[in-house]
Coordinates of C-alpha atoms and ligand atoms in Angstrom, one line a residue:
X171 CA 144.7 -32.4 -106.8
X172 CA 145.0 -29.7 -109.4
X173 CA 148.4 -28.0 -109.2
X174 CA 150.3 -25.3 -110.9
X175 CA 154.0 -25.2 -110.5
X176 CA 156.4 -22.4 -111.4
X177 CA 154.3 -21.3 -114.3
X178 CA 155.5 -18.7 -116.7
X179 CA 153.1 -17.4 -119.4
X180 CA 153.8 -14.9 -122.3
X181 CA 151.4 -13.2 -124.7
X182 CA 152.4 -12.6 -128.3
X183 CA 155.9 -14.1 -127.6
X184 CA 157.0 -11.1 -125.6
X185 CA 154.8 -10.0 -122.7
X186 CA 155.6 -12.0 -119.6
X187 CA 152.5 -12.0 -117.6
X188 CA 153.0 -15.0 -115.2
X189 CA 156.4 -15.0 -113.6
X190 CA 156.7 -18.4 -111.9
X191 CA 153.3 -19.0 -110.2
X192 CA 152.7 -22.0 -108.0
X193 CA 149.3 -22.8 -106.6
X194 CA 147.6 -25.9 -105.3
X195 CA 143.8 -26.7 -105.4
X196 CA 143.3 -29.6 -103.1
X197 CA 140.1 -31.7 -103.5
X198 CA 137.1 -30.6 -101.5
X199 CA 138.3 -27.1 -100.9
X200 CA 137.3 -23.6 -102.0
X201 CA 140.6 -21.8 -102.9
X202 CA 140.4 -18.0 -103.3
X203 CA 142.7 -16.2 -105.7
X204 CA 142.9 -12.4 -105.1
X205 CA 144.7 -9.6 -106.7
X206 CA 144.3 -6.2 -108.4
X207 CA 143.4 -5.7 -112.0
X208 CA 146.1 -7.0 -114.3
X209 CA 147.8 -9.2 -111.7
X210 CA 147.4 -12.3 -114.0
X211 CA 144.5 -14.1 -112.4
X212 CA 142.5 -14.6 -115.6
X213 CA 145.7 -15.6 -117.4
X214 CA 146.2 -18.3 -114.8
X215 CA 142.6 -19.6 -115.3
X216 CA 143.2 -19.7 -119.1
X217 CA 146.3 -21.8 -118.5
X218 CA 144.3 -24.2 -116.4
X219 CA 141.5 -24.5 -119.0
X220 CA 143.6 -24.8 -122.1
X221 CA 142.4 -21.4 -123.3
X222 CA 145.8 -19.6 -123.7
X223 CA 146.2 -20.4 -127.4
X224 CA 143.1 -18.5 -128.5
X225 CA 144.4 -15.5 -126.7
X226 CA 147.9 -15.7 -128.3
X227 CA 149.3 -16.9 -124.9
X228 CA 151.8 -19.6 -124.3
X229 CA 153.4 -21.4 -121.3
X230 CA 157.1 -20.9 -121.5
X231 CA 158.1 -22.6 -118.2
X232 CA 156.5 -24.7 -115.4
X233 CA 153.5 -26.9 -115.6
X234 CA 149.9 -27.6 -114.7
X235 CA 149.1 -31.1 -113.4
X236 CA 146.1 -33.1 -112.3
X237 CA 146.7 -35.9 -109.8
X238 CA 150.4 -35.7 -110.8
X239 CA 149.8 -36.0 -114.5
X240 CA 150.6 -33.0 -116.8
X241 CA 147.6 -31.5 -118.5
X242 CA 149.1 -28.2 -119.9
X243 CA 149.4 -29.6 -123.4
X244 CA 145.7 -30.5 -123.6
X245 CA 143.0 -28.6 -125.4
X246 CA 139.9 -27.0 -123.7
X247 CA 137.6 -29.9 -124.5
X248 CA 140.0 -32.5 -123.2
X249 CA 140.4 -30.5 -120.0
X250 CA 136.6 -30.4 -119.5
X251 CA 136.6 -34.1 -120.1
X252 CA 139.0 -34.5 -117.2
X253 CA 136.6 -32.8 -114.9
X254 CA 137.8 -29.1 -115.0
X255 CA 135.1 -26.6 -115.9
X256 CA 135.5 -22.9 -116.1
X257 CA 133.0 -20.0 -115.9
X258 CA 134.6 -17.2 -117.9
X259 CA 134.7 -13.6 -116.7
X260 CA 131.7 -11.6 -118.1
X261 CA 129.3 -14.5 -118.1
X262 CA 129.0 -15.0 -121.9
X263 CA 125.6 -16.7 -122.2
X264 CA 124.1 -17.1 -125.7
X265 CA 121.5 -14.3 -125.5
X266 CA 119.2 -15.6 -128.3
X267 CA 119.0 -19.2 -126.9
X268 CA 116.7 -20.1 -124.1
X269 CA 118.0 -20.8 -120.6
X270 CA 117.6 -24.5 -121.1
X271 CA 119.3 -24.5 -124.5
X272 CA 122.3 -22.6 -122.9
X273 CA 122.5 -25.3 -120.3
X274 CA 122.3 -28.2 -122.8
X275 CA 125.2 -26.6 -124.7
X276 CA 127.3 -27.2 -121.5
X277 CA 126.7 -30.9 -121.4
X278 CA 129.1 -33.1 -123.1
X279 CA 127.7 -36.2 -121.5
X280 CA 125.4 -39.1 -122.3
X281 CA 121.7 -38.1 -122.5
X282 CA 120.9 -39.9 -119.3
X283 CA 123.6 -38.0 -117.4
X284 CA 122.4 -34.9 -119.1
X285 CA 118.9 -35.2 -117.6
X286 CA 120.3 -35.8 -114.1
X287 CA 122.7 -32.9 -114.4
X288 CA 120.0 -30.6 -115.7
X289 CA 117.9 -31.6 -112.7
X290 CA 120.7 -30.9 -110.3
X291 CA 121.3 -27.4 -111.9
X292 CA 117.6 -26.5 -111.6
X293 CA 117.7 -27.7 -108.0
X294 CA 120.6 -25.4 -107.2
X295 CA 119.1 -22.5 -109.2
X296 CA 115.3 -22.5 -109.0
X297 CA 115.4 -19.1 -110.8
X298 CA 116.7 -20.8 -113.9
X299 CA 113.9 -23.4 -113.8
X300 CA 111.3 -20.6 -113.6
X301 CA 112.9 -19.0 -116.7
X302 CA 113.7 -22.2 -118.5
X303 CA 112.1 -21.2 -121.8
X304 CA 113.1 -17.5 -121.8
X305 CA 115.8 -16.1 -124.0
X306 CA 119.0 -15.8 -121.9
X307 CA 119.6 -12.2 -123.1
X308 CA 116.6 -11.1 -121.1
X309 CA 117.9 -12.4 -117.8
X310 CA 119.3 -10.0 -115.2
X311 CA 123.1 -9.8 -114.5
X312 CA 122.7 -12.1 -111.5
X313 CA 120.6 -14.6 -113.4
X314 CA 123.1 -14.6 -116.2
X315 CA 125.9 -15.4 -113.7
X316 CA 123.8 -18.3 -112.4
X317 CA 123.2 -19.5 -115.9
X318 CA 127.0 -19.4 -116.7
X319 CA 127.6 -21.3 -113.5
X320 CA 124.9 -23.8 -114.2
X321 CA 126.2 -24.4 -117.7
X322 CA 129.7 -25.1 -116.3
X323 CA 128.1 -27.6 -113.9
X324 CA 126.3 -29.5 -116.7
X325 CA 129.5 -31.5 -117.2
X326 CA 129.4 -32.5 -113.5
X327 CA 132.9 -31.2 -113.0
X328 CA 135.3 -32.2 -110.2
X329 CA 136.8 -28.7 -110.3
X330 CA 134.9 -25.5 -111.0
X331 CA 137.0 -22.4 -111.9
X332 CA 135.1 -19.1 -111.4
X333 CA 136.4 -15.8 -112.8
X334 CA 134.9 -12.9 -110.7
X335 CA 131.4 -14.2 -110.3
X336 CA 130.4 -11.2 -108.2
X337 CA 131.5 -8.6 -110.7
X338 CA 128.9 -5.9 -111.3
X339 CA 126.3 -7.5 -109.0
X340 CA 124.3 -5.7 -106.3
X341 CA 125.4 -6.6 -102.7
X342 CA 122.4 -8.8 -102.1
X343 CA 123.0 -10.8 -105.2
X344 CA 126.7 -11.2 -104.2
X345 CA 125.4 -12.9 -101.1
X346 CA 123.3 -15.3 -103.2
X347 CA 126.2 -16.2 -105.5
X348 CA 128.4 -16.8 -102.4
X349 CA 125.8 -19.1 -100.9
X350 CA 125.5 -21.0 -104.2
X351 CA 129.3 -21.5 -104.4
X352 CA 129.2 -22.9 -100.9
X353 CA 126.4 -25.2 -101.8
X354 CA 128.2 -26.4 -105.0
X355 CA 131.3 -27.1 -102.9
X356 CA 129.3 -29.0 -100.3
X357 CA 127.9 -31.2 -103.0
X358 CA 131.5 -32.3 -103.8
X359 CA 132.9 -29.9 -106.3
X360 CA 136.2 -28.3 -105.6
X361 CA 136.3 -24.5 -106.4
X362 CA 139.0 -22.1 -107.5
X363 CA 137.4 -18.7 -107.0
X364 CA 139.0 -15.6 -108.6
X365 CA 137.6 -12.5 -107.0
X366 CA 138.4 -8.8 -106.6
X367 CA 135.8 -8.9 -103.8
X368 CA 138.2 -10.2 -101.2
X369 CA 135.8 -10.2 -98.3
X370 CA 133.3 -12.3 -100.3
X371 CA 136.0 -14.8 -101.4
X372 CA 137.7 -15.1 -98.0
X373 CA 134.4 -15.5 -96.2
X374 CA 133.9 -18.9 -97.9
X375 CA 137.5 -20.0 -98.9
X376 CA 139.6 -22.5 -97.1
X377 CA 142.8 -21.1 -98.5
X378 CA 143.7 -18.0 -100.3
X379 CA 146.4 -16.8 -102.7
X380 CA 147.2 -13.1 -103.5
X381 CA 148.8 -12.2 -106.8
X382 CA 150.6 -9.1 -107.8
X383 CA 152.1 -8.5 -111.2
X384 CA 152.4 -12.1 -112.2
X385 CA 153.6 -13.5 -108.9
X386 CA 152.0 -15.1 -105.8
X387 CA 152.9 -12.8 -103.0
X388 CA 150.8 -14.5 -100.2
X389 CA 149.6 -18.0 -99.7
X390 CA 147.8 -18.7 -96.5
X391 CA 144.6 -20.2 -94.9
X392 CA 141.8 -17.8 -95.6
X393 CA 141.3 -16.9 -91.9
X394 CA 144.9 -15.9 -91.6
X395 CA 144.5 -13.6 -94.7
X396 CA 141.4 -12.1 -93.2
X397 CA 143.5 -11.2 -90.1
X398 CA 146.5 -9.9 -92.1
X399 CA 147.0 -6.1 -91.7
X400 CA 148.0 -5.6 -95.4
X401 CA 145.1 -7.6 -96.7
X402 CA 142.7 -5.7 -94.4
X403 CA 144.1 -2.4 -95.6
X404 CA 144.5 -3.0 -99.3
X405 CA 141.9 -5.6 -100.1
X406 CA 139.2 -5.2 -97.5
X407 CA 139.4 -1.4 -97.0
X408 CA 139.5 -1.9 -93.3
X409 CA 142.9 -0.2 -92.7
Ligands
LIG778 P1 141.5 -8.5 -114.4 O1 140.9 -8.6 -113.0 O2 141.5 -7.1 -114.9 O3 140.9 -9.4 -115.4 P2 143.7 -10.2 -114.1 O4 144.4 -10.3 -112.7 O5 142.8 -11.3 -114.4 O6 143.0 -8.8 -114.2 P3 144.9 -10.8 -116.6 O7 143.6 -10.5 -117.3 O8 145.4 -12.2 -116.5 O9 144.9 -10.2 -115.1 O10 146.0 -9.8 -117.3 C1 147.4 -9.8 -116.8 C2 148.2 -9.0 -117.8 O11 148.2 -9.6 -119.1 C3 147.6 -7.6 -118.0 O12 148.7 -6.7 -118.1 C4 146.9 -7.7 -119.4 O13 147.0 -6.5 -120.0 C5 147.8 -8.7 -120.1 N1 147.0 -9.5 -121.1 C6 145.9 -10.2 -120.9 N2 145.5 -10.8 -122.0 C7 146.3 -10.5 -122.9 C8 146.5 -10.8 -124.3 N3 145.6 -11.6 -125.0 N4 147.5 -10.3 -125.0 C9 148.4 -9.5 -124.4 N5 148.4 -9.2 -123.1 C10 147.3 -9.7 -122.4

């Protein structure tokens, strides 16, 4: 299990952004992490992926552990090597490289595994196979999201961390991304899904967390969150 306990994070030595966050990502599940802009969701993902340093952030209390072993002192590559792969917010594909080149960049494995992983990614995303030799910069927003997810899957991760995969996508594409996340999970990858689109996240998550200003304010099975009056009013617009 991937676990965060009592985590405190500051930026630039002063700005306290996470104020004692605890969260569990049990194997096999999809865990949804909801919250308004600025709540600290991206910061939490950076802490899980070893990416705080490059953003001038630092853990000042608490810990991140994998199967009971601390991993919060590790760098990004060591974390990927332990099976935790992240898709950053904003997709960030290499626009001048082809789709296939973008995918190969994500693979830090032996050539034989690389071929198998590439095949698995093309199976999941037939669109990417069709556009294999095209420059990634010419892909649509939805296709770029698929490419970013595919690249993260090239290391065949045990955990996939997704930062707002539905951001800026048309409703129909949001549905495709949601179905793909379900398929990835069914193939054995555990997912931590950060989303502002609460209805999308809760429709597929097993468990959900809600963050507000650096704290977890709710932690419940997704179906209980869907039935919660505050969630319905503030996050689902169904008040
Ligand atoms: P969003 O959905 O807008 O990405 P979020 O919940 O992911 O929001 P974070 O991006 O983690 O929230 O931001 C939490 C707080 O930390 C915000 O107030 C933000 O301004 C601040 N912050 C984020 N990155 C940095 C940084 N590199 N230096 C200083 N402050 C930062």
